[in-house]
mmCIF file of C-alpha atoms in Angstrom:
data_model
loop_
_atom_site.group_PDB
_atom_site.id
_atom_site.type_symbol
_atom_site.label_atom_id
_atom_site.label_comp_id
_atom_site.label_asym_id
_atom_site.label_seq_id
_atom_site.Cartn_x
_atom_site.Cartn_y
_atom_site.Cartn_z
ATOM 1 C CA UNK U 984 0.048 -0.016 -0.047
ATOM 2 C CA UNK U 985 1.395 3.368 -0.888
ATOM 3 C CA UNK U 986 2.179 5.775 1.954
ATOM 4 C CA UNK U 987 1.162 9.381 2.543
ATOM 5 C CA UNK U 988 2.492 11.624 -0.334
ATOM 6 C CA UNK U 989 2.957 15.206 -0.160
ATOM 7 C CA UNK U 990 3.643 17.744 -2.941
ATOM 8 C CA UNK U 991 5.763 19.710 -3.647
ATOM 9 C CA UNK U 992 8.549 18.579 -1.346
ATOM 10 C CA UNK U 993 10.374 21.727 -1.412
ATOM 11 C CA UNK U 994 9.111 25.351 -2.143
ATOM 12 C CA UNK U 995 10.704 28.800 -1.967
ATOM 13 C CA UNK U 996 8.424 31.739 -1.752
ATOM 14 C CA UNK U 997 8.848 35.464 -0.851
ATOM 15 C CA UNK U 998 6.922 37.459 1.806
ATOM 16 C CA UNK U 999 3.450 38.252 1.034
ATOM 17 C CA UNK U 1000 2.816 35.560 -1.386
ATOM 18 C CA UNK U 1001 0.540 32.597 -0.927
ATOM 19 C CA UNK U 1002 1.131 28.906 -1.093
ATOM 20 C CA UNK U 1003 -0.833 25.725 -1.486
ATOM 21 C CA UNK U 1004 0.485 22.409 -0.306
ATOM 22 C CA UNK U 1005 -1.000 19.040 -1.314
ATOM 23 C CA UNK U 1006 -1.408 15.814 0.650
ATOM 24 C CA UNK U 1007 -2.763 12.328 -0.562
ATOM 25 C CA UNK U 1008 -3.619 10.093 2.191
ATOM 26 C CA UNK U 1009 -3.063 6.232 2.438
ATOM 27 C CA UNK U 1010 -5.839 4.566 0.472
ATOM 28 C CA UNK U 1011 -8.854 4.058 2.562
ATOM 29 C CA UNK U 1012 -7.871 6.713 5.143
ATOM 30 C CA UNK U 1013 -10.506 9.195 5.743
ATOM 31 C CA UNK U 1014 -8.761 11.578 8.164
ATOM 32 C CA UNK U 1015 -6.051 13.987 7.309
ATOM 33 C CA UNK U 1016 -4.090 16.200 9.819
ATOM 34 C CA UNK U 1017 -1.552 18.906 9.126
ATOM 35 C CA UNK U 1018 1.355 19.776 11.339
ATOM 36 C CA UNK U 1019 4.087 22.456 11.259
ATOM 37 C CA UNK U 1020 7.540 21.657 12.460
ATOM 38 C CA UNK U 1021 10.103 24.463 13.267
ATOM 39 C CA UNK U 1022 13.282 24.241 15.313
ATOM 40 C CA UNK U 1023 11.975 26.791 17.781
ATOM 41 C CA UNK U 1024 8.242 25.655 18.379
ATOM 42 C CA UNK U 1025 8.683 21.946 17.491
ATOM 43 C CA UNK U 1026 5.650 20.103 16.084
ATOM 44 C CA UNK U 1027 2.493 21.940 16.215
ATOM 45 C CA UNK U 1028 -1.007 20.874 15.088
ATOM 46 C CA UNK U 1029 -2.596 22.968 12.453
ATOM 47 C CA UNK U 1030 -5.921 21.289 11.614
ATOM 48 C CA UNK U 1031 -7.599 17.979 10.999
ATOM 49 C CA UNK U 1032 -10.164 17.017 8.244
ATOM 50 C CA UNK U 1033 -12.500 14.011 8.241
ATOM 51 C CA UNK U 1034 -14.903 13.365 5.340
ATOM 52 C CA UNK U 1035 -14.421 16.905 3.920
ATOM 53 C CA UNK U 1036 -15.189 18.647 7.227
ATOM 54 C CA UNK U 1037 -12.665 20.305 9.413
ATOM 55 C CA UNK U 1038 -12.929 18.640 12.711
ATOM 56 C CA UNK U 1039 -10.414 20.269 14.808
ATOM 57 C CA UNK U 1040 -8.078 23.327 14.478
ATOM 58 C CA UNK U 1041 -4.818 24.338 16.241
ATOM 59 C CA UNK U 1042 -3.744 27.699 17.444
ATOM 60 C CA UNK U 1043 -2.742 29.291 14.063
ATOM 61 C CA UNK U 1044 -3.886 32.604 12.473
ATOM 62 C CA UNK U 1045 -6.582 32.664 9.792
ATOM 63 C CA UNK U 1046 -3.918 32.883 7.043
ATOM 64 C CA UNK U 1047 -3.678 29.151 7.440
ATOM 65 C CA UNK U 1048 -6.530 27.371 5.926
ATOM 66 C CA UNK U 1049 -7.219 23.969 4.343
ATOM 67 C CA UNK U 1050 -9.834 21.737 2.787
ATOM 68 C CA UNK U 1051 -10.451 18.139 1.970
ATOM 69 C CA UNK U 1052 -11.740 16.671 -1.125
ATOM 70 C CA UNK U 1053 -14.207 13.728 -1.612
ATOM 71 C CA UNK U 1054 -11.414 11.383 -2.459
ATOM 72 C CA UNK U 1055 -9.754 12.239 1.035
ATOM 73 C CA UNK U 1056 -6.869 14.261 -0.548
ATOM 74 C CA UNK U 1057 -6.287 17.506 1.336
ATOM 75 C CA UNK U 1058 -4.786 20.922 0.496
ATOM 76 C CA UNK U 1059 -3.548 23.517 2.892
ATOM 77 C CA UNK U 1060 -3.042 27.203 1.959
ATOM 78 C CA UNK U 1061 -1.109 29.863 3.588
ATOM 79 C CA UNK U 1062 -1.794 33.461 2.566
ATOM 80 C CA UNK U 1063 0.324 36.531 3.062
ATOM 81 C CA UNK U 1064 3.488 34.486 3.819
ATOM 82 C CA UNK U 1065 5.645 35.748 6.620
ATOM 83 C CA UNK U 1066 9.358 34.706 7.286
ATOM 84 C CA UNK U 1067 8.166 32.822 10.412
ATOM 85 C CA UNK U 1068 6.127 30.477 8.089
ATOM 86 C CA UNK U 1069 9.372 28.814 6.906
ATOM 87 C CA UNK U 1070 8.910 25.322 8.280
ATOM 88 C CA UNK U 1071 8.524 21.611 7.452
ATOM 89 C CA UNK U 1072 4.777 21.032 6.835
ATOM 90 C CA UNK U 1073 3.736 17.389 7.597
ATOM 91 C CA UNK U 1074 0.623 15.805 6.661
ATOM 92 C CA UNK U 1075 -0.570 12.654 8.498
ATOM 93 C CA UNK U 1076 -3.506 10.423 7.539
ATOM 94 C CA UNK U 1077 -5.482 7.789 9.540
ATOM 95 C CA UNK U 1078 -8.587 5.661 9.261
ATOM 96 C CA UNK U 1079 -10.286 8.295 11.266
ATOM 97 C CA UNK U 1080 -11.442 5.993 14.082
ATOM 98 C CA UNK U 1081 -10.661 6.589 17.789
ATOM 99 C CA UNK U 1082 -7.196 5.308 19.012
ATOM 100 C CA UNK U 1083 -6.010 5.182 15.522
ATOM 101 C CA UNK U 1084 -2.312 5.671 14.422
ATOM 102 C CA UNK U 1085 -1.344 8.734 12.304
ATOM 103 C CA UNK U 1086 0.928 8.023 9.464
ATOM 104 C CA UNK U 1087 3.176 10.808 8.400
ATOM 105 C CA UNK U 1088 4.206 11.849 4.872
ATOM 106 C CA UNK U 1089 7.587 13.121 3.971
ATOM 107 C CA UNK U 1090 6.722 16.712 4.425
ATOM 108 C CA UNK U 1091 6.949 19.949 2.376
ATOM 109 C CA UNK U 1092 9.907 22.162 3.216
ATOM 110 C CA UNK U 1093 8.725 25.758 2.717
ATOM 111 C CA UNK U 1094 11.205 28.555 2.787
ATOM 112 C CA UNK U 1095 10.025 32.164 2.865
ATOM 113 C CA UNK U 1096 12.446 34.846 1.792
ATOM 114 C CA UNK J 787 -4.094 23.409 27.455
ATOM 115 C CA UNK J 788 -2.251 20.156 27.154
ATOM 116 C CA UNK J 789 1.433 20.246 27.804
ATOM 117 C CA UNK J 790 3.807 17.425 26.929
ATOM 118 C CA UNK J 791 7.365 17.532 28.379
ATOM 119 C CA UNK J 792 10.134 15.069 27.394
ATOM 120 C CA UNK J 793 13.426 14.726 29.131
ATOM 121 C CA UNK J 794 16.083 14.600 28.472
ATOM 122 C CA UNK J 795 16.156 16.672 25.323
ATOM 123 C CA UNK J 796 19.614 15.672 24.317
ATOM 124 C CA UNK J 797 21.155 12.271 25.114
ATOM 125 C CA UNK J 798 24.630 10.931 24.061
ATOM 126 C CA UNK J 799 25.252 7.350 24.949
ATOM 127 C CA UNK J 800 27.581 4.471 24.280
ATOM 128 C CA UNK J 801 26.501 1.344 22.434
ATOM 129 C CA UNK J 802 25.538 -1.513 24.697
ATOM 130 C CA UNK J 803 24.247 0.846 27.419
ATOM 131 C CA UNK J 804 20.617 1.277 28.584
ATOM 132 C CA UNK J 805 18.837 4.393 29.024
ATOM 133 C CA UNK J 806 15.268 5.678 29.453
ATOM 134 C CA UNK J 807 13.465 8.709 28.034
ATOM 135 C CA UNK J 808 10.573 10.164 29.968
ATOM 136 C CA UNK J 809 7.446 11.847 28.686
ATOM 137 C CA UNK J 810 5.093 13.742 31.063
ATOM 138 C CA UNK J 811 1.709 15.273 30.159
ATOM 139 C CA UNK J 812 -0.458 17.560 31.884
ATOM 140 C CA UNK J 813 -4.180 16.453 31.477
ATOM 141 C CA UNK J 814 -5.902 13.202 31.359
ATOM 142 C CA UNK J 815 -5.451 11.110 28.332
ATOM 143 C CA UNK J 816 -5.251 7.488 27.626
ATOM 144 C CA UNK J 817 -3.735 7.639 24.129
ATOM 145 C CA UNK J 818 0.026 8.223 23.801
ATOM 146 C CA UNK J 819 2.217 7.690 20.687
ATOM 147 C CA UNK J 820 5.979 7.447 20.255
ATOM 148 C CA UNK J 821 7.566 8.361 16.942
ATOM 149 C CA UNK J 822 11.090 8.410 15.598
ATOM 150 C CA UNK J 823 12.386 11.075 13.188
ATOM 151 C CA UNK J 824 15.839 10.585 11.276
ATOM 152 C CA UNK J 825 17.370 13.877 10.079
ATOM 153 C CA UNK J 826 15.612 15.324 7.112
ATOM 154 C CA UNK J 827 12.999 12.575 7.207
ATOM 155 C CA UNK J 828 9.301 12.352 8.325
ATOM 156 C CA UNK J 829 8.019 10.672 11.513
ATOM 157 C CA UNK J 830 7.964 7.043 11.843
ATOM 158 C CA UNK J 831 5.306 5.560 14.248
ATOM 159 C CA UNK J 832 7.012 3.238 16.821
ATOM 160 C CA UNK J 833 4.265 2.533 19.534
ATOM 161 C CA UNK J 834 0.633 3.255 20.289
ATOM 162 C CA UNK J 835 -0.191 3.045 24.012
ATOM 163 C CA UNK J 836 -3.977 3.024 24.698
ATOM 164 C CA UNK J 837 -4.447 2.043 28.332
ATOM 165 C CA UNK J 838 -2.991 2.322 31.791
ATOM 166 C CA UNK J 839 -0.244 -0.187 32.276
ATOM 167 C CA UNK J 840 0.300 -0.821 28.590
ATOM 168 C CA UNK J 841 3.760 -2.220 27.564
ATOM 169 C CA UNK J 842 4.904 -2.496 24.036
ATOM 170 C CA UNK J 843 8.208 -3.762 22.876
ATOM 171 C CA UNK J 844 9.997 -3.803 19.598
ATOM 172 C CA UNK J 845 13.488 -5.018 19.392
ATOM 173 C CA UNK J 846 15.557 -2.888 21.721
ATOM 174 C CA UNK J 847 12.855 -0.369 22.433
ATOM 175 C CA UNK J 848 10.102 -0.755 25.024
ATOM 176 C CA UNK J 849 7.442 1.780 25.812
ATOM 177 C CA UNK J 850 5.020 1.891 28.743
ATOM 178 C CA UNK J 851 2.193 4.073 29.909
ATOM 179 C CA UNK J 852 1.049 5.154 33.428
ATOM 180 C CA UNK J 853 -1.953 7.173 32.997
ATOM 181 C CA UNK J 854 -2.365 7.869 36.661
ATOM 182 C CA UNK J 855 1.022 9.432 36.964
ATOM 183 C CA UNK J 856 0.583 10.995 33.263
ATOM 184 C CA UNK J 857 4.004 9.332 32.357
ATOM 185 C CA UNK J 858 5.273 7.310 29.507
ATOM 186 C CA UNK J 859 8.786 5.967 29.163
ATOM 187 C CA UNK J 860 10.725 4.756 26.273
ATOM 188 C CA UNK J 861 13.444 2.330 27.390
ATOM 189 C CA UNK J 862 16.402 1.495 25.201
ATOM 190 C CA UNK J 863 18.245 -1.699 25.872
ATOM 191 C CA UNK J 864 21.821 -2.330 24.831
ATOM 192 C CA UNK J 865 21.772 0.572 22.427
ATOM 193 C CA UNK J 866 23.172 0.328 18.813
ATOM 194 C CA UNK J 867 24.225 3.080 16.573
ATOM 195 C CA UNK J 868 21.168 2.548 14.346
ATOM 196 C CA UNK J 869 18.965 3.798 17.049
ATOM 197 C CA UNK J 870 20.506 7.436 16.834
ATOM 198 C CA UNK J 871 17.390 9.611 15.992
ATOM 199 C CA UNK J 872 15.025 12.121 17.489
ATOM 200 C CA UNK J 873 12.368 10.465 19.438
ATOM 201 C CA UNK J 874 9.070 12.144 20.067
ATOM 202 C CA UNK J 875 6.148 11.389 22.366
ATOM 203 C CA UNK J 876 2.661 12.658 21.491
ATOM 204 C CA UNK J 877 -0.476 12.770 23.410
ATOM 205 C CA UNK J 878 -4.067 12.875 21.977
ATOM 206 C CA UNK J 879 -6.094 15.239 23.904
ATOM 207 C CA UNK J 880 -9.182 13.341 22.777
ATOM 208 C CA UNK J 881 -12.318 15.161 22.477
ATOM 209 C CA UNK J 882 -14.415 12.111 22.755
ATOM 210 C CA UNK J 883 -16.377 10.416 20.065
ATOM 211 C CA UNK J 884 -14.882 8.841 16.987
ATOM 212 C CA UNK J 885 -11.906 9.930 15.125
ATOM 213 C CA UNK J 886 -8.377 11.167 15.780
ATOM 214 C CA UNK J 887 -7.915 14.615 17.193
ATOM 215 C CA UNK J 888 -4.809 16.666 16.870
ATOM 216 C CA UNK J 889 -1.746 15.373 18.577
ATOM 217 C CA UNK J 890 0.349 17.423 20.999
ATOM 218 C CA UNK J 891 3.994 16.560 20.779
ATOM 219 C CA UNK J 892 6.823 16.850 23.191
ATOM 220 C CA UNK J 893 9.977 18.783 21.967
ATOM 221 C CA UNK J 894 11.667 15.539 21.133
ATOM 222 C CA UNK J 895 14.735 13.704 22.478
ATOM 223 C CA UNK J 896 17.808 13.963 20.256
ATOM 224 C CA UNK J 897 19.638 10.643 20.827
ATOM 225 C CA UNK J 898 23.083 10.108 19.577
ATOM 226 C CA UNK J 899 24.684 6.559 20.192
ATOM 227 C CA UNK J 900 28.408 6.368 19.926
ATOM 228 C CA UNK J 901 30.459 3.347 19.155
#
């Protein structure tokens, strides 16, 4: 079974631009979560989608948004990029049931100049 | 707000030695996860601990959970160089009902095992 895939793997943007990251979950998984990883703040939860609905949201500004499609693929969007948005963005998928393991993708490395 | 604290954050040890990484969390939860991350790579799931007293072992790694003490441990037995990585514990705040909620991660333990 193919794992979680994320595109693109690397991205360079400038301040003020916007960016869209994509995540394809493991086949059959209906839940997709997004995390931001930085050296200073560590791993922080962004949001979770299940069956096209946002089920949970972390403590991030409204510039961070996401969505999930009917095939469970998910995108996250960051508008008006700031230098501090430079990070590794990780997507994780799970079946969506309680007590379920989340499987992480390789991540998208975003650099904001 | 759920807080997850790992210690130590950095650990350099010799091969064949034993050591334990500790993970404390601040609110009630009965779902705790351990992940491994190699440099430049994503997170690899190691263990899922779902109940008080749960113990799981894989090779030289053993994880346990004490929900009353809000403590999980990851024990490394007779360490080998291949275990060098960063280890994260993560706790599921769990809002009830079905489905996985966001995980709160510890800051990670950077483990270096020297020959």
